[in-house]
PDB file of C-alpha atoms in Angstrom:
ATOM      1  CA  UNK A   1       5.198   7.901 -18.675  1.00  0.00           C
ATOM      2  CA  UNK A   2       5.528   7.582 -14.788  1.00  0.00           C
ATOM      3  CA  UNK A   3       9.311   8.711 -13.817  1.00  0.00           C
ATOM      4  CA  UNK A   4      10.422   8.535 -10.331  1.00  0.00           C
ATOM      5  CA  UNK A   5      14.165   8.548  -9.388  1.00  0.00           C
ATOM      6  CA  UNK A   6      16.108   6.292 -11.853  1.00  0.00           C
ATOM      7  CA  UNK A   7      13.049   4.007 -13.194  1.00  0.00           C
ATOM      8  CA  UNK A   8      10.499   4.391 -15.327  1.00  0.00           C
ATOM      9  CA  UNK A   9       7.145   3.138 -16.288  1.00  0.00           C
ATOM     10  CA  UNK A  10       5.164   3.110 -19.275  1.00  0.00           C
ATOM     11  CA  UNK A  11       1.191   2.231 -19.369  1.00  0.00           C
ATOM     12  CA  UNK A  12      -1.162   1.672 -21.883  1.00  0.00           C
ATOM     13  CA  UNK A  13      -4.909  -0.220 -22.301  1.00  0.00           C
ATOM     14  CA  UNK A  14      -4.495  -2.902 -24.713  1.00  0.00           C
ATOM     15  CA  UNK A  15      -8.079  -3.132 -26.309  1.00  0.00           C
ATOM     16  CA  UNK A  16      -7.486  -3.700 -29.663  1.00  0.00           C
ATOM     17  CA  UNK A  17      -4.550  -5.375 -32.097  1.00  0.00           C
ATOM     18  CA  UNK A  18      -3.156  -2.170 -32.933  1.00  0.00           C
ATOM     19  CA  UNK A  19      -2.652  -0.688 -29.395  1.00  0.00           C
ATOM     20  CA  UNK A  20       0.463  -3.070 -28.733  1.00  0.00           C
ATOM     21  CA  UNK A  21       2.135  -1.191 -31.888  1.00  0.00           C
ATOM     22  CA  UNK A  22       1.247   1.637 -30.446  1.00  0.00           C
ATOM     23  CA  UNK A  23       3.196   1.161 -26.990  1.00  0.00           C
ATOM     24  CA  UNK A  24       6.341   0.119 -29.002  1.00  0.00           C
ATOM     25  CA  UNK A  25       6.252   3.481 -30.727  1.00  0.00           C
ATOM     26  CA  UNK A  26       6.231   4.749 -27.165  1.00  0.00           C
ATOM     27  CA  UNK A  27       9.203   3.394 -26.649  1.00  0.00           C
ATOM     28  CA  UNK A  28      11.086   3.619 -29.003  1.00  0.00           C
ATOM     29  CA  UNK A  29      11.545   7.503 -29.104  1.00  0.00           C
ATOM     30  CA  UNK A  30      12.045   6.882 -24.957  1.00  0.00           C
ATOM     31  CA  UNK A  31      15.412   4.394 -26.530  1.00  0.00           C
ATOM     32  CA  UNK A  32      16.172   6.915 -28.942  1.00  0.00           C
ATOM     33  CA  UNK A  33      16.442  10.344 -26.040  1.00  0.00           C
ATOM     34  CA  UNK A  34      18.771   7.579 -24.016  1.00  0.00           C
ATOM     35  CA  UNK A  35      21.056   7.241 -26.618  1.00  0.00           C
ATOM     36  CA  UNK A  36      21.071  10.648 -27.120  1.00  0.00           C
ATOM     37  CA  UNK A  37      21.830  11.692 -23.504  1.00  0.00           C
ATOM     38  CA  UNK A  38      24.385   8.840 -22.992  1.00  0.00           C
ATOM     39  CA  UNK A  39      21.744   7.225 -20.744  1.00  0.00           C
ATOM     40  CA  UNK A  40      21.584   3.271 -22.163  1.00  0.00           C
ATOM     41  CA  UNK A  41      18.692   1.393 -20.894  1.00  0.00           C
ATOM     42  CA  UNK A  42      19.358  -1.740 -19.886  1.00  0.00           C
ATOM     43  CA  UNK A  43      17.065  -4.571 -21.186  1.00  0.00           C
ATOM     44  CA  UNK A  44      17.601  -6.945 -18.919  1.00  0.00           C
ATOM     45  CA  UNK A  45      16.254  -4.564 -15.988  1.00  0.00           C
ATOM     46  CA  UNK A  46      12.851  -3.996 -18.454  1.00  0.00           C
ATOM     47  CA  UNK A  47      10.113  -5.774 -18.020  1.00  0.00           C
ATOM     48  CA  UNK A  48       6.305  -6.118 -19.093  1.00  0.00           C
ATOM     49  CA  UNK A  49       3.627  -6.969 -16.243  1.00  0.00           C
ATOM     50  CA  UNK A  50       0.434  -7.395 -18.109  1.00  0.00           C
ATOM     51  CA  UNK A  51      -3.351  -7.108 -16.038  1.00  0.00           C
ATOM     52  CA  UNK A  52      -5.909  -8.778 -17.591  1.00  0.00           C
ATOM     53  CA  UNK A  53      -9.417 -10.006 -16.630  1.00  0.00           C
ATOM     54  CA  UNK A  54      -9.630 -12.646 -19.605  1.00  0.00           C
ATOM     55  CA  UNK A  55      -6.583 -14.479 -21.304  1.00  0.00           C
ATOM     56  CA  UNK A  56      -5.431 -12.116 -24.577  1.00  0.00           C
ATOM     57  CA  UNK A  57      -2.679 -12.862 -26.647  1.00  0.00           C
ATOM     58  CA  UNK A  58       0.745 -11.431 -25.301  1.00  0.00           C
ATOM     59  CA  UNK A  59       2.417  -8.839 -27.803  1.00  0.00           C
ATOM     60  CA  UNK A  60       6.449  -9.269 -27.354  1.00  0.00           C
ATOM     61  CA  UNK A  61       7.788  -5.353 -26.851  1.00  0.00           C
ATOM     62  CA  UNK A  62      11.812  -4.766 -27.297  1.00  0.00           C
ATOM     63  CA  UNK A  63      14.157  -2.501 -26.415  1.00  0.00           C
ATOM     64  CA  UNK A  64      17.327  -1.761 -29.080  1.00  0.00           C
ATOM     65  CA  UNK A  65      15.847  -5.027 -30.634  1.00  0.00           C
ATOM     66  CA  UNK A  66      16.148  -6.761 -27.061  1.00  0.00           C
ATOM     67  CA  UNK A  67      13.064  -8.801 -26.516  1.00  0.00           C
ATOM     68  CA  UNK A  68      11.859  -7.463 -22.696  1.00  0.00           C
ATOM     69  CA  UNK A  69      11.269 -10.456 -20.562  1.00  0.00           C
ATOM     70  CA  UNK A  70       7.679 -11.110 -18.888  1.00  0.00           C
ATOM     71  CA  UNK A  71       8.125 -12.378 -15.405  1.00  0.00           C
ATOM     72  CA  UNK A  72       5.278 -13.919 -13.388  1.00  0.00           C
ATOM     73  CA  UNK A  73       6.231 -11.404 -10.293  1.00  0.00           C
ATOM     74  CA  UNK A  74       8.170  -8.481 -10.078  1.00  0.00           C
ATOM     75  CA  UNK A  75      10.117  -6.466  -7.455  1.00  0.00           C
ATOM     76  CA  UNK A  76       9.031  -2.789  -8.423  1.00  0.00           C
ATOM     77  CA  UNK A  77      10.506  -0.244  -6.000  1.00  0.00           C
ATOM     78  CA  UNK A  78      10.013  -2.065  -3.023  1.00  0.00           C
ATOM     79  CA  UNK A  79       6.889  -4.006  -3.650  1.00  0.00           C
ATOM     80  CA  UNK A  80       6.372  -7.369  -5.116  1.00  0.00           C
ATOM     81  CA  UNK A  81       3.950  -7.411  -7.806  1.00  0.00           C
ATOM     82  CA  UNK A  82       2.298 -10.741  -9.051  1.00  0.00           C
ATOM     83  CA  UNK A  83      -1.107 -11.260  -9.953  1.00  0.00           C
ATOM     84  CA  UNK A  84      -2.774  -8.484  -7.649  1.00  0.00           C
ATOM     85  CA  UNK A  85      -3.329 -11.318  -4.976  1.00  0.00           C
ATOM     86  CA  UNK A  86      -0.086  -9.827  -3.365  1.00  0.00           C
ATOM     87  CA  UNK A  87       0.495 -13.129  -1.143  1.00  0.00           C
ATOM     88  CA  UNK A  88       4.367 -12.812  -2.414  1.00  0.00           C
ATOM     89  CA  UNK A  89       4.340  -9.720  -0.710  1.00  0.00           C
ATOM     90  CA  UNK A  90       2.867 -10.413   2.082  1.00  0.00           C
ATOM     91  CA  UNK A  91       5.260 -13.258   2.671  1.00  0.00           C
ATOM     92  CA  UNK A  92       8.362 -11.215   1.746  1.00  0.00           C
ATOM     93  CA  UNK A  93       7.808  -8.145   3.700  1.00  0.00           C
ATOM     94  CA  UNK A  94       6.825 -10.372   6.918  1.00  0.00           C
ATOM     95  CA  UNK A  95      10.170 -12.186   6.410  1.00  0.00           C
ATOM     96  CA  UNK A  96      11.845  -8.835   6.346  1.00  0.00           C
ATOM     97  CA  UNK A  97      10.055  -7.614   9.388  1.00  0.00           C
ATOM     98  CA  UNK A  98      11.036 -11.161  11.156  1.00  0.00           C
ATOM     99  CA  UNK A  99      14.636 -10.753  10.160  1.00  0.00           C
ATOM    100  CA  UNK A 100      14.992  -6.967  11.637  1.00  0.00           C
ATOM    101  CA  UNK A 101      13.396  -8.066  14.580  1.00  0.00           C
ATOM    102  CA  UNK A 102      15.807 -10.674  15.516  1.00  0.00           C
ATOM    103  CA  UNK A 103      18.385  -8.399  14.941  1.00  0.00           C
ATOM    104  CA  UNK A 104      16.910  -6.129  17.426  1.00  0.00           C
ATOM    105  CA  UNK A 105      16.700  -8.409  19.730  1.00  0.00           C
ATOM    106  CA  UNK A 106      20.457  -9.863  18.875  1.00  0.00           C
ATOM    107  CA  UNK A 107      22.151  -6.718  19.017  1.00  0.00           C
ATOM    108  CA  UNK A 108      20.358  -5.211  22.248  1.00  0.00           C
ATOM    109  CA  UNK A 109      19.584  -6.361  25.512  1.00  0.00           C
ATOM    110  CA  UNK A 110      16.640  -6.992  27.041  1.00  0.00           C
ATOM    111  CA  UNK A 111      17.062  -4.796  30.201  1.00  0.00           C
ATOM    112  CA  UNK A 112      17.498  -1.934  27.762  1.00  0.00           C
ATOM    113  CA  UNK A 113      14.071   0.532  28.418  1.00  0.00           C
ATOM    114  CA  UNK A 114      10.481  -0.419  26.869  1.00  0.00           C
ATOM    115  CA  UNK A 115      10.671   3.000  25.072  1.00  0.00           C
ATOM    116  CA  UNK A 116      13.567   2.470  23.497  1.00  0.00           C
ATOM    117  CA  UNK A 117      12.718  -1.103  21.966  1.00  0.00           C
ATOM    118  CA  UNK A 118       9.530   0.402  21.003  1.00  0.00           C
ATOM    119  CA  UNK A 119      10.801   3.172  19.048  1.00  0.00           C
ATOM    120  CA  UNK A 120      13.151   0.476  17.493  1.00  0.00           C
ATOM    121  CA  UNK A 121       9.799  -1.588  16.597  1.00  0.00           C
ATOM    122  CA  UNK A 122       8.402   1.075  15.164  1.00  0.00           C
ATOM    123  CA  UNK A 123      11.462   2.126  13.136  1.00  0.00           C
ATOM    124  CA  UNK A 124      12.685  -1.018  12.025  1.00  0.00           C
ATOM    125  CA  UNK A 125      10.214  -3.590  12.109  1.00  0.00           C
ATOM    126  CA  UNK A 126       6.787  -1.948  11.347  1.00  0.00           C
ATOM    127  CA  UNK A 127       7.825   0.540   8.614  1.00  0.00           C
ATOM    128  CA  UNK A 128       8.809  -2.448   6.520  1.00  0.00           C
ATOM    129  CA  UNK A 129       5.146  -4.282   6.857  1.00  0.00           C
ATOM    130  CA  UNK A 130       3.260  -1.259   6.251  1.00  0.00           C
ATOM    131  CA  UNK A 131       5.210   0.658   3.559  1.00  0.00           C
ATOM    132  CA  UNK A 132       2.955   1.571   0.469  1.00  0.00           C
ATOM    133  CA  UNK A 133       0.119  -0.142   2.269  1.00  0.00           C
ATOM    134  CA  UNK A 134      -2.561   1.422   0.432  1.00  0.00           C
ATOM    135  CA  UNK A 135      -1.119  -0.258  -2.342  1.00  0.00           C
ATOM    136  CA  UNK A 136      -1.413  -3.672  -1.363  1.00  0.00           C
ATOM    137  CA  UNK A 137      -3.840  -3.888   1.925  1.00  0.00           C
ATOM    138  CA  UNK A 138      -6.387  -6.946   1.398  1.00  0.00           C
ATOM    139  CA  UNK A 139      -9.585  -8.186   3.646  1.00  0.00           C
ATOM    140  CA  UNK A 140      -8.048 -11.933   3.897  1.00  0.00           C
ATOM    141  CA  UNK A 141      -8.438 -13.268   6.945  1.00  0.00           C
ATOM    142  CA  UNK A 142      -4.899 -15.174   6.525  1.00  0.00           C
ATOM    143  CA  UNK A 143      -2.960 -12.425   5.521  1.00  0.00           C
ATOM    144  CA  UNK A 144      -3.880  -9.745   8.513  1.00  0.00           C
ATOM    145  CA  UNK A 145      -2.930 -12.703  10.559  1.00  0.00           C
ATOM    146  CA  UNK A 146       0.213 -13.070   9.419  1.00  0.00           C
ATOM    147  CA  UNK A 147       1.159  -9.361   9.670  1.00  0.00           C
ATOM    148  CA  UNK A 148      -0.414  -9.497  13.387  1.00  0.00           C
ATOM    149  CA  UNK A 149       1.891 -12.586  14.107  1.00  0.00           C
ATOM    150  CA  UNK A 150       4.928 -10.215  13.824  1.00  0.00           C
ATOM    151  CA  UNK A 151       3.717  -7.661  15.655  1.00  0.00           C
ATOM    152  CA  UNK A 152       2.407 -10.321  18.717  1.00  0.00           C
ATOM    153  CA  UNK A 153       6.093 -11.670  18.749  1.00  0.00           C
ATOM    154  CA  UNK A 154       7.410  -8.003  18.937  1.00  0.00           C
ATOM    155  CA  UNK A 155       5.021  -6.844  21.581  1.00  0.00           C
ATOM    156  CA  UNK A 156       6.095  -9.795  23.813  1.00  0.00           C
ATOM    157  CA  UNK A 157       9.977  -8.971  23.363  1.00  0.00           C
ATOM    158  CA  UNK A 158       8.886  -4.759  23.730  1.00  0.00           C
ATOM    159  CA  UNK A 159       7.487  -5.513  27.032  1.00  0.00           C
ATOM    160  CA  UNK A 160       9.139  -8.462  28.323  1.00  0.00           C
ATOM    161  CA  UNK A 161       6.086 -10.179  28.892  1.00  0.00           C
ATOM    162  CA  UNK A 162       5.460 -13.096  27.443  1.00  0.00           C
ATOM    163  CA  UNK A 163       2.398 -14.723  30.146  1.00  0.00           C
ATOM    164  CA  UNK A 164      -0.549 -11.068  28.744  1.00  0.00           C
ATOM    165  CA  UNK A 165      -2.733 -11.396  26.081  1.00  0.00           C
ATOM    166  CA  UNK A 166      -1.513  -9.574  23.210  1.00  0.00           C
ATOM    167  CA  UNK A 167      -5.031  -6.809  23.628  1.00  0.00           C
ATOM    168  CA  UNK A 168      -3.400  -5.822  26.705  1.00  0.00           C
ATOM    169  CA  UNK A 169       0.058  -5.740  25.725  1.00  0.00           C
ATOM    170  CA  UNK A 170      -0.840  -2.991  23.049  1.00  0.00           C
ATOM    171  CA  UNK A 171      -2.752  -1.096  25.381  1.00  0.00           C
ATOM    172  CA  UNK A 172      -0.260  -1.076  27.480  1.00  0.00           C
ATOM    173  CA  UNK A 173       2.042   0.048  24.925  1.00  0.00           C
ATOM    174  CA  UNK A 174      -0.085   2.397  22.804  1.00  0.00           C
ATOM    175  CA  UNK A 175      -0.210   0.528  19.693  1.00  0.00           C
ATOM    176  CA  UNK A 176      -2.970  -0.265  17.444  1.00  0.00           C
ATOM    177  CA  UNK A 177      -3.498  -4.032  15.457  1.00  0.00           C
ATOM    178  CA  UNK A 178      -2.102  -3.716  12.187  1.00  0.00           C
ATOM    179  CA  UNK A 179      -5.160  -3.793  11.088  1.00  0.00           C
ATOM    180  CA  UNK A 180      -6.551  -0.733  12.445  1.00  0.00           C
ATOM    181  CA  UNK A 181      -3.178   0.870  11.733  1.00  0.00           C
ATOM    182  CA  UNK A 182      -3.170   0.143   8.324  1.00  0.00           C
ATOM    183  CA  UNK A 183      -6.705   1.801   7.783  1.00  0.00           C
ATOM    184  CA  UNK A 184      -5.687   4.705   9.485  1.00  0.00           C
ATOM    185  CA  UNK A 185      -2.630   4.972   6.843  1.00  0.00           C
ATOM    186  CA  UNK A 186      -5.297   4.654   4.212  1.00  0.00           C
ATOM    187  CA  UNK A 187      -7.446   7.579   5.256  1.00  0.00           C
ATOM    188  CA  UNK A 188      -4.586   9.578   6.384  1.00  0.00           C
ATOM    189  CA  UNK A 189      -3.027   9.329   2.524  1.00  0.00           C
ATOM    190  CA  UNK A 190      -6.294  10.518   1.469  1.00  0.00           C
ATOM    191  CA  UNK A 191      -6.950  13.501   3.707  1.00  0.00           C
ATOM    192  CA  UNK A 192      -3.142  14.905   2.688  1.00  0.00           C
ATOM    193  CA  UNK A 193      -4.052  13.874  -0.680  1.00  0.00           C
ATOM    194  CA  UNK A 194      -6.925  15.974  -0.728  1.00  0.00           C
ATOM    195  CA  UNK A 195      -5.004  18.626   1.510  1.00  0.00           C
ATOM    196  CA  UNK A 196      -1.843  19.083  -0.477  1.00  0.00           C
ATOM    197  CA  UNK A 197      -3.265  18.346  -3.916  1.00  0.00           C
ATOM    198  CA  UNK A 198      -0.008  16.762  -6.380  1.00  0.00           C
ATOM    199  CA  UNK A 199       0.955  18.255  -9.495  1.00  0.00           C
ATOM    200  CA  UNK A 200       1.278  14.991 -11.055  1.00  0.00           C
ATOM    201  CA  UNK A 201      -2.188  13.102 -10.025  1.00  0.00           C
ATOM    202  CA  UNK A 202      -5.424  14.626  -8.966  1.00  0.00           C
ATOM    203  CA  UNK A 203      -6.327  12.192  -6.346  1.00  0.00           C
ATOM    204  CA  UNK A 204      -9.896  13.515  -7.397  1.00  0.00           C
ATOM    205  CA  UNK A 205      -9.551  11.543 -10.819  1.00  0.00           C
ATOM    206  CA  UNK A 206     -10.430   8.304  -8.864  1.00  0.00           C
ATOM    207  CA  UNK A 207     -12.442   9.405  -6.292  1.00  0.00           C
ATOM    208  CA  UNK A 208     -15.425  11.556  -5.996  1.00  0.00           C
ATOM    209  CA  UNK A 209     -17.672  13.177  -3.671  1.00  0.00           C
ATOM    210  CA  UNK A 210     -21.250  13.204  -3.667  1.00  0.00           C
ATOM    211  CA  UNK A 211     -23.062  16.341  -5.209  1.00  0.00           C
ATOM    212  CA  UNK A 212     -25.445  17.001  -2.968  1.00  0.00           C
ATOM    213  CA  UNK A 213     -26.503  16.131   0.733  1.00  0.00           C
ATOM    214  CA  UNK A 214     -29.891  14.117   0.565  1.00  0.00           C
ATOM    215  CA  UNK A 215     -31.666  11.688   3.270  1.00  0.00           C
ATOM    216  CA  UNK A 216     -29.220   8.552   2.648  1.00  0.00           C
ATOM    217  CA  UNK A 217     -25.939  10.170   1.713  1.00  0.00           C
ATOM    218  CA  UNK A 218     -24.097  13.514   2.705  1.00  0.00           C
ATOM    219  CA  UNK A 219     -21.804  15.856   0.441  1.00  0.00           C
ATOM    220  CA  UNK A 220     -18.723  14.904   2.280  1.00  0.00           C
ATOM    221  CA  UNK A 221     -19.187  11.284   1.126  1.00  0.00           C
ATOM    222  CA  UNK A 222     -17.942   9.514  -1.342  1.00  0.00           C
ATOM    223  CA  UNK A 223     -19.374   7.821  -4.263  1.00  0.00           C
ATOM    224  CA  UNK A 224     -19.354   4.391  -4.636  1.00  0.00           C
ATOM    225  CA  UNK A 225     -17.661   3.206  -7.646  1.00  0.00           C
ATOM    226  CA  UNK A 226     -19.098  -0.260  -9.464  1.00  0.00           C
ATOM    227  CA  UNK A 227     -16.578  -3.376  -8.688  1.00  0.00           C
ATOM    228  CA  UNK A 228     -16.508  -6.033 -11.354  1.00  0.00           C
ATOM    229  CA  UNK A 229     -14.046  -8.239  -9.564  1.00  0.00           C
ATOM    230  CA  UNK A 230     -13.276  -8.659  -5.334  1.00  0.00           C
ATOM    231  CA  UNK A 231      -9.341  -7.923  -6.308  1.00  0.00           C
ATOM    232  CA  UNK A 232     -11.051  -4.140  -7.497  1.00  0.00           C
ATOM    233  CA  UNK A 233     -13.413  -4.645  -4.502  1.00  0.00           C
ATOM    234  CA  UNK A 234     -10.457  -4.154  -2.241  1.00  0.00           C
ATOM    235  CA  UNK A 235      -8.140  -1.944  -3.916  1.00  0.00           C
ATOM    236  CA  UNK A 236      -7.408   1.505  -2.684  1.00  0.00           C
ATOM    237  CA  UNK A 237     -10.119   3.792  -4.402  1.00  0.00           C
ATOM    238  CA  UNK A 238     -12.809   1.695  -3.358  1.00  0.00           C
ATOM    239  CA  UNK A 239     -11.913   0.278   0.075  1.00  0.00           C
ATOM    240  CA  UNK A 240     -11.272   4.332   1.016  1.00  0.00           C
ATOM    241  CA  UNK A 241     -15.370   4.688   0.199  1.00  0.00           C
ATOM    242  CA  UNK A 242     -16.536   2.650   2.553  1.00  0.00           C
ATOM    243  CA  UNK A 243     -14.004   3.476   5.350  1.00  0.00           C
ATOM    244  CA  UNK A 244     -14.304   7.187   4.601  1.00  0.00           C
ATOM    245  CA  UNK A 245     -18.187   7.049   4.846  1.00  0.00           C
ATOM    246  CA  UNK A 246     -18.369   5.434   8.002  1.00  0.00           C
ATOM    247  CA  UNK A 247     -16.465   8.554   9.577  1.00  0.00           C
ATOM    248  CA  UNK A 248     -17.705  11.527  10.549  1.00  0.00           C
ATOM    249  CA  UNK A 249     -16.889  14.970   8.799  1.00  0.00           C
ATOM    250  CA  UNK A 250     -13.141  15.653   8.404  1.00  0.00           C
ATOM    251  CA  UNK A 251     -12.510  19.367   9.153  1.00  0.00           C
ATOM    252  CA  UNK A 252      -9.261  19.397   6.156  1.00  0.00           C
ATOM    253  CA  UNK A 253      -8.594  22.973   7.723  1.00  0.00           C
ATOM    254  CA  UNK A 254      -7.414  21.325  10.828  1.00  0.00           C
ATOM    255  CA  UNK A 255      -3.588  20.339  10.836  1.00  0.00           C
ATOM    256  CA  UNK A 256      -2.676  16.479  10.095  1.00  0.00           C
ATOM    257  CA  UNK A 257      -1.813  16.164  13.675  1.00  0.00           C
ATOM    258  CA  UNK A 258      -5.158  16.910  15.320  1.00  0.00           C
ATOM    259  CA  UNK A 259      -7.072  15.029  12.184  1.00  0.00           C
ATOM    260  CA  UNK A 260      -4.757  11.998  12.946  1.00  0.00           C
ATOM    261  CA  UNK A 261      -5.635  12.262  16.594  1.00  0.00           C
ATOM    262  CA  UNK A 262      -9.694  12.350  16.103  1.00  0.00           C
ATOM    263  CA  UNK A 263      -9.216   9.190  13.638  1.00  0.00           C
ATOM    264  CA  UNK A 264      -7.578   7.389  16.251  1.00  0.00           C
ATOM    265  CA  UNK A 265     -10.722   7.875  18.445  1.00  0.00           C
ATOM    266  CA  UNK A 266     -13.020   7.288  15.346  1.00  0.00           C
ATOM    267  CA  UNK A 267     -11.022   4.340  14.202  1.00  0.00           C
ATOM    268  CA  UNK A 268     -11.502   2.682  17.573  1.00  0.00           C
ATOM    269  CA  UNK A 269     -15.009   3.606  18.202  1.00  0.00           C
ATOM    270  CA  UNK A 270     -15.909   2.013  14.452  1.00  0.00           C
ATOM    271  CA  UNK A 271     -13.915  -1.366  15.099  1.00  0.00           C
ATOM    272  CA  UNK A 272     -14.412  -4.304  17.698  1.00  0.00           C
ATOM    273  CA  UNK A 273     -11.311  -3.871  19.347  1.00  0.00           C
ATOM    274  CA  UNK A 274     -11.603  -7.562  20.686  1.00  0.00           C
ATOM    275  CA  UNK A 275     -13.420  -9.450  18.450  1.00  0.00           C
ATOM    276  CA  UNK A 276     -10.540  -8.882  15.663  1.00  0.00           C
ATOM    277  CA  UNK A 277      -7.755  -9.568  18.271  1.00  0.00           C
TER     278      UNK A 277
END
C-alpha cells in the first residue's frame, strides 16, 4: 500500500488467475479498518489502471460490493495517467502553463521589471510543465516542442522582445530549454535521492552501480538495465543511466547547491545548445 495525504494506492503483478483474488483480499480488510475508523471510502473516487504488455482478461475489483470503475486515463495527484504515452499530459499541463501565462500578462503590465516577470515565469508558468517530470519526461520530438513553445512565448513577453531568436533571449535571461532543464531535474532527484536516502523506497532498488572500475565502465556508473519496450526505454530508471554516465564523478559530499551548479556546466558542455533550439 502507497499512502500519501488523503489517497491511497494499492499494487499488485497479475501473473496468474488467482492473483486478482488475491488483490480483493487486499482490500477488503483496507474497507473493513475504514469502517472501523469512521473513514468511508468512496467508490466512485476508486479506480483500477491496469499496465499490460499483451491483452489479459480484466478481473472486476469492488469496494462495499461497489464495482470500481476502469477509466481509460486518470488524474492521479496532479498527473494524467493514460497508457504511459503521457500525450494527455503533455497537452493538459501545457494548457495550464498557457492559461497562467496570460494571466500574467493580463494582470501586470509590461513596463513592470524583467526580473520580476521572470520570477513570475518561473513561479507560475514553469513549475506547472515540469512538476513530477521524472515521471513523465519522453524523447518525442513533438512533445519537447510543445513544452518549448510555452516557454518561447514567455521569453518574448519576459523580455519584451519579440524581433531575437529565442537562443539569445534565454541567454540573455539565464534560462535553460526545457529540455536541458528537465534533465537536470532528473539527475538532481537522483543525487538527493542517493544523498538523503527515504525511509519508504531505496532509490537503490531500481538502480545500481557498477561493482568494479574496469577499461569500459567506472564504479560510479550505472548499470544498464535490459528494455523490452521504448515506453521502459525512456522511463526514469533507465533514461537516468545513460544521462548519469555521460557525467563526470559527482562528489555527493558537496552541498546540492554547488552539485547543481557543476551540472549546469556539464549539462551544457554534453548538449548542442543550438542544434536542439
Amino acid at each position: 500500500m502507497l499512502p500519501f495525504a488523503d489517497n491511497s494506492k494499492l499494487q499488485s503483478v497479475i501473473c496468474s488467475p488467482s492473483d486478482p483474488l488475491s488483490l480483493q483480499s487486499d482490500i477488503d480488510p483496507l474497507v473493513s479498518w475504514t469502517h472501523s475508523n469512521s473513514l468511508l471510502i468512496n467508490p466512485r473516487k476508486c479506480a483500477v489502471m491496469r499496465f499490460f504488455f499483451n491483452e489479459c482478461s480484466s478481473p472486476v475489483y469492488c469496494v462495499d460490493g461497489d464495482q470500481i470503475s476502469v477509466p481509460l486515463c486518470h488524474h492521479d495527484l496532479g498527473i494524467i495517467v493514460c497508457d504511459l504515452s503521457w500525450a494527455s499530459h503533455y497537452d493538459s499541463i501545457c494548457s495550464k502553463a498557457n492559461s497562467s501565462l496570460y494571466l500574467i500578462h493580463r494582470t501586470f503590465s509590461t513596463s513592470l521589471k524583467c526580473a520580476v516577470k521572470k520570477q513570475l515565469y518561473l513561479s507560475m508558468v514553469r513549475s506547472k510543465l515540469c512538476y513530477a517530470s521524472q515521471l513523465w519526461r519522453r524523447q518525442l520530438k513533438k512533445h519537447i516542442l510543445l513544452l518549448e513553445r510555452v516557454q518561447r512565448r514567455a521569453s518574448k513577453y519576459v523580455l519584451g522582445d519579440y524581433t531575437s531568436s529565442y537562443r539569445d533571449r534565454l541567454i540573455q535571461l539565464s534560462l535553460f530549454p526545457l529540455l536541458y532543464w528537465l534533465k537536470l531535474l532528473d539527475i538532481m532527484y537522483l543525487v538527493k535521492s542517493l544523498k538523503f536516502p527515504s525511509d519508504n523506497m531505496s532509490i537503490l532498488e531500481f538502480i545500481s552501480f557498477n561493482d568494479s572500475a574496469t577499461r569500459s565502465s567506472a564504479s560510479h556508473k550505472l548499470k544498464h538495465n535490459f528494455c523490452r519496450t521504448s515506453r521502459s526505454h525512456n522511463s526514469y530508471f533507465n533514461r537516468i543511466v545513460r544521462l548519469w554516465n555521460k557525467l563526470p564523478k559527482i562528489d555527493l559530499t558537496e552541498s546540492l547547491a554547488t552539485i547543481k551548479t557543476k551540472l549546469h556546466v556539464c549539462i551544457i558542455s554534453l548538449e548542442s545548445f543550438s542544434r536542439e533550439l
